Coordinates of C-alpha atoms and ligand atoms in Angstrom, one line a residue:
M1 CA 8.8 2.4 16.4
R2 CA 8.9 6.3 18.6
K3 CA 13.2 7.4 18.3
T4 CA 13.8 10.2 20.8
I5 CA 17.3 13.0 19.4
T6 CA 18.8 15.7 19.9
T7 CA 19.3 17.3 16.1
K8 CA 20.2 20.6 15.3
N9 CA 18.6 23.5 13.6
H10 CA 20.1 24.1 10.5
E11 CA 19.3 27.6 10.2
T12 CA 19.9 28.6 13.7
G13 CA 22.5 26.3 14.3
E14 CA 20.1 25.8 17.9
S15 CA 20.2 22.3 19.6
E16 CA 17.0 20.2 19.4
R17 CA 15.5 17.6 21.3
I18 CA 12.8 16.2 18.8
S19 CA 10.8 12.5 18.8
F20 CA 9.6 10.8 16.0
D21 CA 8.2 7.8 15.3
S22 CA 10.4 6.2 12.3
V23 CA 9.6 4.5 9.4
K24 CA 9.1 1.5 10.2
K25 CA 10.3 -0.7 6.7
C26 CA 13.7 -0.4 4.8
P27 CA 12.4 1.7 1.8
L28 CA 15.4 -0.8 -0.1
C29 CA 15.0 -4.3 1.5
H30 CA 11.1 -4.0 2.7
A31 CA 12.7 -5.7 5.8
A32 CA 11.2 -4.5 10.0
F33 CA 13.6 -1.5 9.7
N34 CA 14.6 0.2 13.5
G35 CA 14.9 2.7 12.9
E36 CA 18.5 3.3 13.8
T37 CA 19.9 6.6 12.9
M38 CA 22.8 7.8 11.6
S39 CA 22.4 11.6 11.9
S40 CA 20.1 14.1 11.0
A41 CA 18.6 17.9 11.0
L42 CA 15.7 20.0 12.0
A43 CA 15.3 22.3 8.4
P44 CA 12.9 23.8 5.8
F45 CA 10.5 21.6 2.7
E46 CA 7.3 22.6 1.5
T47 CA 3.4 21.6 1.9
E48 CA 1.3 22.2 0.2
N49 CA 1.6 25.7 -0.5
R50 CA 3.5 25.9 2.9
R51 CA 7.2 26.4 4.0
I52 CA 7.7 24.5 7.4
Y53 CA 10.2 23.2 9.7
G54 CA 10.3 19.1 9.2
L55 CA 13.3 16.8 10.5
Y56 CA 15.7 15.4 8.5
V57 CA 16.8 11.6 9.6
L58 CA 19.8 9.8 7.3
H59 CA 19.1 6.0 8.3
Y60 CA 21.4 3.4 7.9
C61 CA 19.4 -0.5 7.8
Q62 CA 20.8 -3.3 9.5
V63 CA 20.1 -5.4 7.3
C64 CA 20.3 -4.2 4.0
G65 CA 23.0 -2.8 5.0
I66 CA 22.2 0.3 3.6
G67 CA 21.6 3.6 4.6
F68 CA 18.2 6.2 3.2
Y69 CA 16.9 9.0 4.4
A70 CA 13.8 9.9 5.8
L71 CA 11.7 13.3 6.1
Y72 CA 9.8 14.0 9.2
E73 CA 6.9 16.5 9.9
P74 CA 5.2 17.9 13.1
K75 CA 1.7 19.0 13.5
S76 CA 2.4 21.8 13.5
D77 CA 5.4 24.3 12.7
P78 CA 7.8 24.2 15.4
Y79 CA 8.5 27.8 14.9
S80 CA 5.0 29.1 15.6
S81 CA 2.5 30.0 18.0
S82 CA 0.1 26.7 18.5
Y83 CA 3.8 24.0 18.2
S84 CA 4.1 22.1 21.1
R85 CA 7.2 20.6 22.2
D86 CA 5.8 18.2 23.1
T87 CA 5.0 17.3 19.5
I88 CA 5.2 14.4 17.0
Y89 CA 7.0 14.6 14.1
T90 CA 5.4 11.5 11.6
L91 CA 6.8 9.7 8.5
V92 CA 6.1 11.9 5.0
G93 CA 8.4 9.5 3.2
A94 CA 12.1 7.5 3.1
M95 CA 14.2 7.6 0.0
P96 CA 15.2 5.5 -1.9
R97 CA 13.2 3.5 -2.5
K98 CA 13.0 0.1 -4.2
P99 CA 9.5 -1.6 -5.3
E100 CA 9.1 -4.4 -3.1
S101 CA 7.8 -7.1 -5.4
K102 CA 5.5 -10.0 -5.1
D103 CA 5.1 -13.5 -6.6
F104 CA 2.6 -15.0 -7.7
I105 CA 2.1 -18.3 -7.9
A106 CA 2.5 -19.5 -11.8
E107 CA -1.0 -20.3 -11.9
I108 CA -2.4 -16.8 -11.1
G109 CA -0.4 -15.5 -13.9
I110 CA -2.0 -18.7 -16.4
L111 CA -5.0 -17.4 -15.1
S112 CA -4.7 -13.7 -15.4
P113 CA -1.2 -12.3 -16.9
S114 CA -3.0 -8.8 -16.7
F115 CA -4.7 -8.9 -13.1
V116 CA -0.6 -9.4 -12.7
R117 CA 0.7 -6.7 -14.5
I118 CA -1.5 -4.4 -13.3
Y119 CA -1.0 -5.3 -9.0
E120 CA 2.9 -4.9 -10.7
E121 CA 2.1 -1.1 -11.9
A122 CA 0.7 -0.4 -8.5
N123 CA 2.6 -1.4 -6.5
R124 CA 5.3 0.5 -8.5
A125 CA 3.0 3.7 -8.1
E126 CA 3.1 2.6 -4.3
S127 CA 6.7 2.2 -3.5
Y128 CA 7.0 5.8 -5.9
G129 CA 4.6 7.0 -2.4
L130 CA 1.8 7.6 -5.1
T131 CA -0.3 6.6 -2.8
S132 CA -3.4 8.8 -4.7
I133 CA -3.2 6.7 -8.5
C134 CA -2.1 3.4 -6.5
G135 CA -5.3 2.9 -4.9
M136 CA -7.7 3.1 -8.6
A137 CA -4.7 0.5 -10.0
Y138 CA -5.5 -1.6 -8.0
R139 CA -8.8 -1.1 -8.0
K140 CA -8.3 -2.0 -11.9
A141 CA -6.6 -5.4 -11.1
L142 CA -8.9 -6.7 -9.4
E143 CA -11.6 -6.2 -11.8
Y144 CA -9.4 -8.2 -14.3
L145 CA -8.8 -10.6 -11.3
V146 CA -12.7 -11.3 -10.9
K147 CA -13.6 -11.4 -14.8
D148 CA -10.4 -13.5 -16.2
Y149 CA -12.1 -16.2 -12.8
L150 CA -15.0 -16.4 -14.1
L151 CA -13.6 -17.2 -18.0
E152 CA -12.2 -20.1 -16.6
K153 CA -15.0 -20.7 -14.8
H154 CA -17.7 -19.6 -17.2
P155 CA -16.4 -19.8 -20.6
N156 CA -19.6 -20.6 -22.4
E157 CA -21.0 -16.6 -20.8
A158 CA -17.8 -14.6 -22.2
T159 CA -19.6 -12.4 -23.4
K160 CA -22.0 -11.5 -21.2
I161 CA -18.6 -11.1 -18.3
T162 CA -16.2 -9.2 -19.9
A163 CA -19.3 -6.6 -20.8
E164 CA -21.3 -6.8 -17.6
T165 CA -20.6 -4.3 -14.3
L166 CA -17.2 -5.2 -12.0
S167 CA -20.5 -6.0 -9.4
Q168 CA -22.5 -8.1 -11.9
S169 CA -19.8 -10.8 -11.6
I170 CA -19.1 -10.3 -8.7
R171 CA -22.2 -11.7 -7.7
R172 CA -21.7 -15.3 -9.6
I173 CA -18.6 -16.5 -7.2
D174 CA -20.5 -19.1 -5.7
S175 CA -17.5 -19.7 -3.0
P176 CA -18.7 -16.9 -0.5
K177 CA -15.4 -16.0 0.7
I178 CA -13.7 -15.3 -2.3
R179 CA -17.4 -12.9 -2.7
T180 CA -16.6 -11.0 0.5
L181 CA -13.5 -9.9 0.0
A182 CA -13.7 -8.9 -3.5
E183 CA -17.2 -7.3 -2.5
R184 CA -15.7 -5.7 -0.5
A185 CA -12.2 -4.7 -2.1
A186 CA -14.8 -3.0 -4.6
W187 CA -16.0 -0.5 -2.0
L188 CA -12.1 0.5 -1.1
G189 CA -11.3 0.5 -5.5
N190 CA -14.0 3.3 -5.3
D191 CA -13.7 5.6 -2.7
E192 CA -10.1 5.4 -4.0
T193 CA -11.8 6.8 -7.3
H194 CA -14.2 9.2 -6.6
Y195 CA -14.4 13.3 -4.7
L196 CA -16.0 11.6 -1.9
K197 CA -14.5 9.0 0.4
R198 CA -17.3 6.6 2.4
H199 CA -15.0 4.2 3.7
V200 CA -12.3 6.9 5.8
D201 CA -11.0 4.7 8.8
Y202 CA -9.7 2.2 5.3
S203 CA -8.3 2.6 1.8
Y204 CA -5.8 1.7 0.1
L205 CA -4.3 -0.7 1.8
D206 CA -7.2 -3.0 2.6
I207 CA -7.7 -4.0 -1.0
K208 CA -3.7 -5.2 -1.8
D209 CA -5.0 -7.3 1.5
F210 CA -8.2 -8.0 -0.2
L211 CA -6.5 -8.9 -3.6
E212 CA -3.6 -11.1 -2.0
A213 CA -6.3 -12.7 0.0
M214 CA -8.1 -13.2 -3.1
V215 CA -5.1 -14.5 -4.9
A216 CA -5.3 -17.3 -2.3
F217 CA -8.3 -18.4 -2.0
I218 CA -8.2 -19.7 -5.6
Q219 CA -4.5 -20.7 -4.8
Y220 CA -6.0 -23.8 -2.9
E221 CA -9.3 -24.1 -5.6
K222 CA -6.9 -24.5 -8.5
T223 CA -4.5 -27.1 -5.5
V224 CA -8.6 -28.8 -4.5
D225 CA -9.7 -29.6 -8.3
K226 CA -6.0 -30.4 -9.1
A227 CA -6.6 -33.2 -5.5
A228 CA -10.5 -34.2 -6.9
A229 CA -9.1 -34.7 -10.5
I230 CA -6.6 -37.4 -8.9
P231 CA -9.7 -41.2 -10.1
R232 CA -9.2 -44.2 -7.9
I233 CA -7.8 -47.6 -8.7
Ligands
LIG301 ZN1 16.7 -2.3 4.9

């Protein structure tokens, strides 16, 4: 949500009108956030070894009733010659944060306890702003989900499934929907690990979406298996 506020430069004492794109979700309760502001200031912060003016905003979440602060940065330094008054400040980060927990159904925890544990660790890294490494962790969670899913279906091939590459395992998946999700998540996962990013319009957030969709389809399969096991009496 775009907001415009009048704020003070803490160093010069001058007032400025500033527009910023507010943080969209409360970092504590994760509810949609309307950008409610208690106070703000323009003050320096350091990014990539450059000292630029950032917008520090104290926000208040009506849902959890707790305040937090967010830092926003302009596209260019407001005191440089390339700065435009129309510059929109965008979010750098918000603090304090609480990890957003994801409760997978019990069946997924039984199928792959390692997937659930690694996914939760990736999620925690993400919520602490460690977005350069959480993608790798989601990629690792994908590998455990795929392998454990296949091991349950093909226990006699456990040695091969465990040793083969992730892409070889993905090709074994019968369900076209789960296979497509796993394949694409693996492609994006490679981008999170390697120097060259091939799918520039996608991020770790897409891997996360695909993992959650895979879990949903696996859950549907399990429900169908349960229904099919009911004998006609
Ligand atoms: Zn909240």
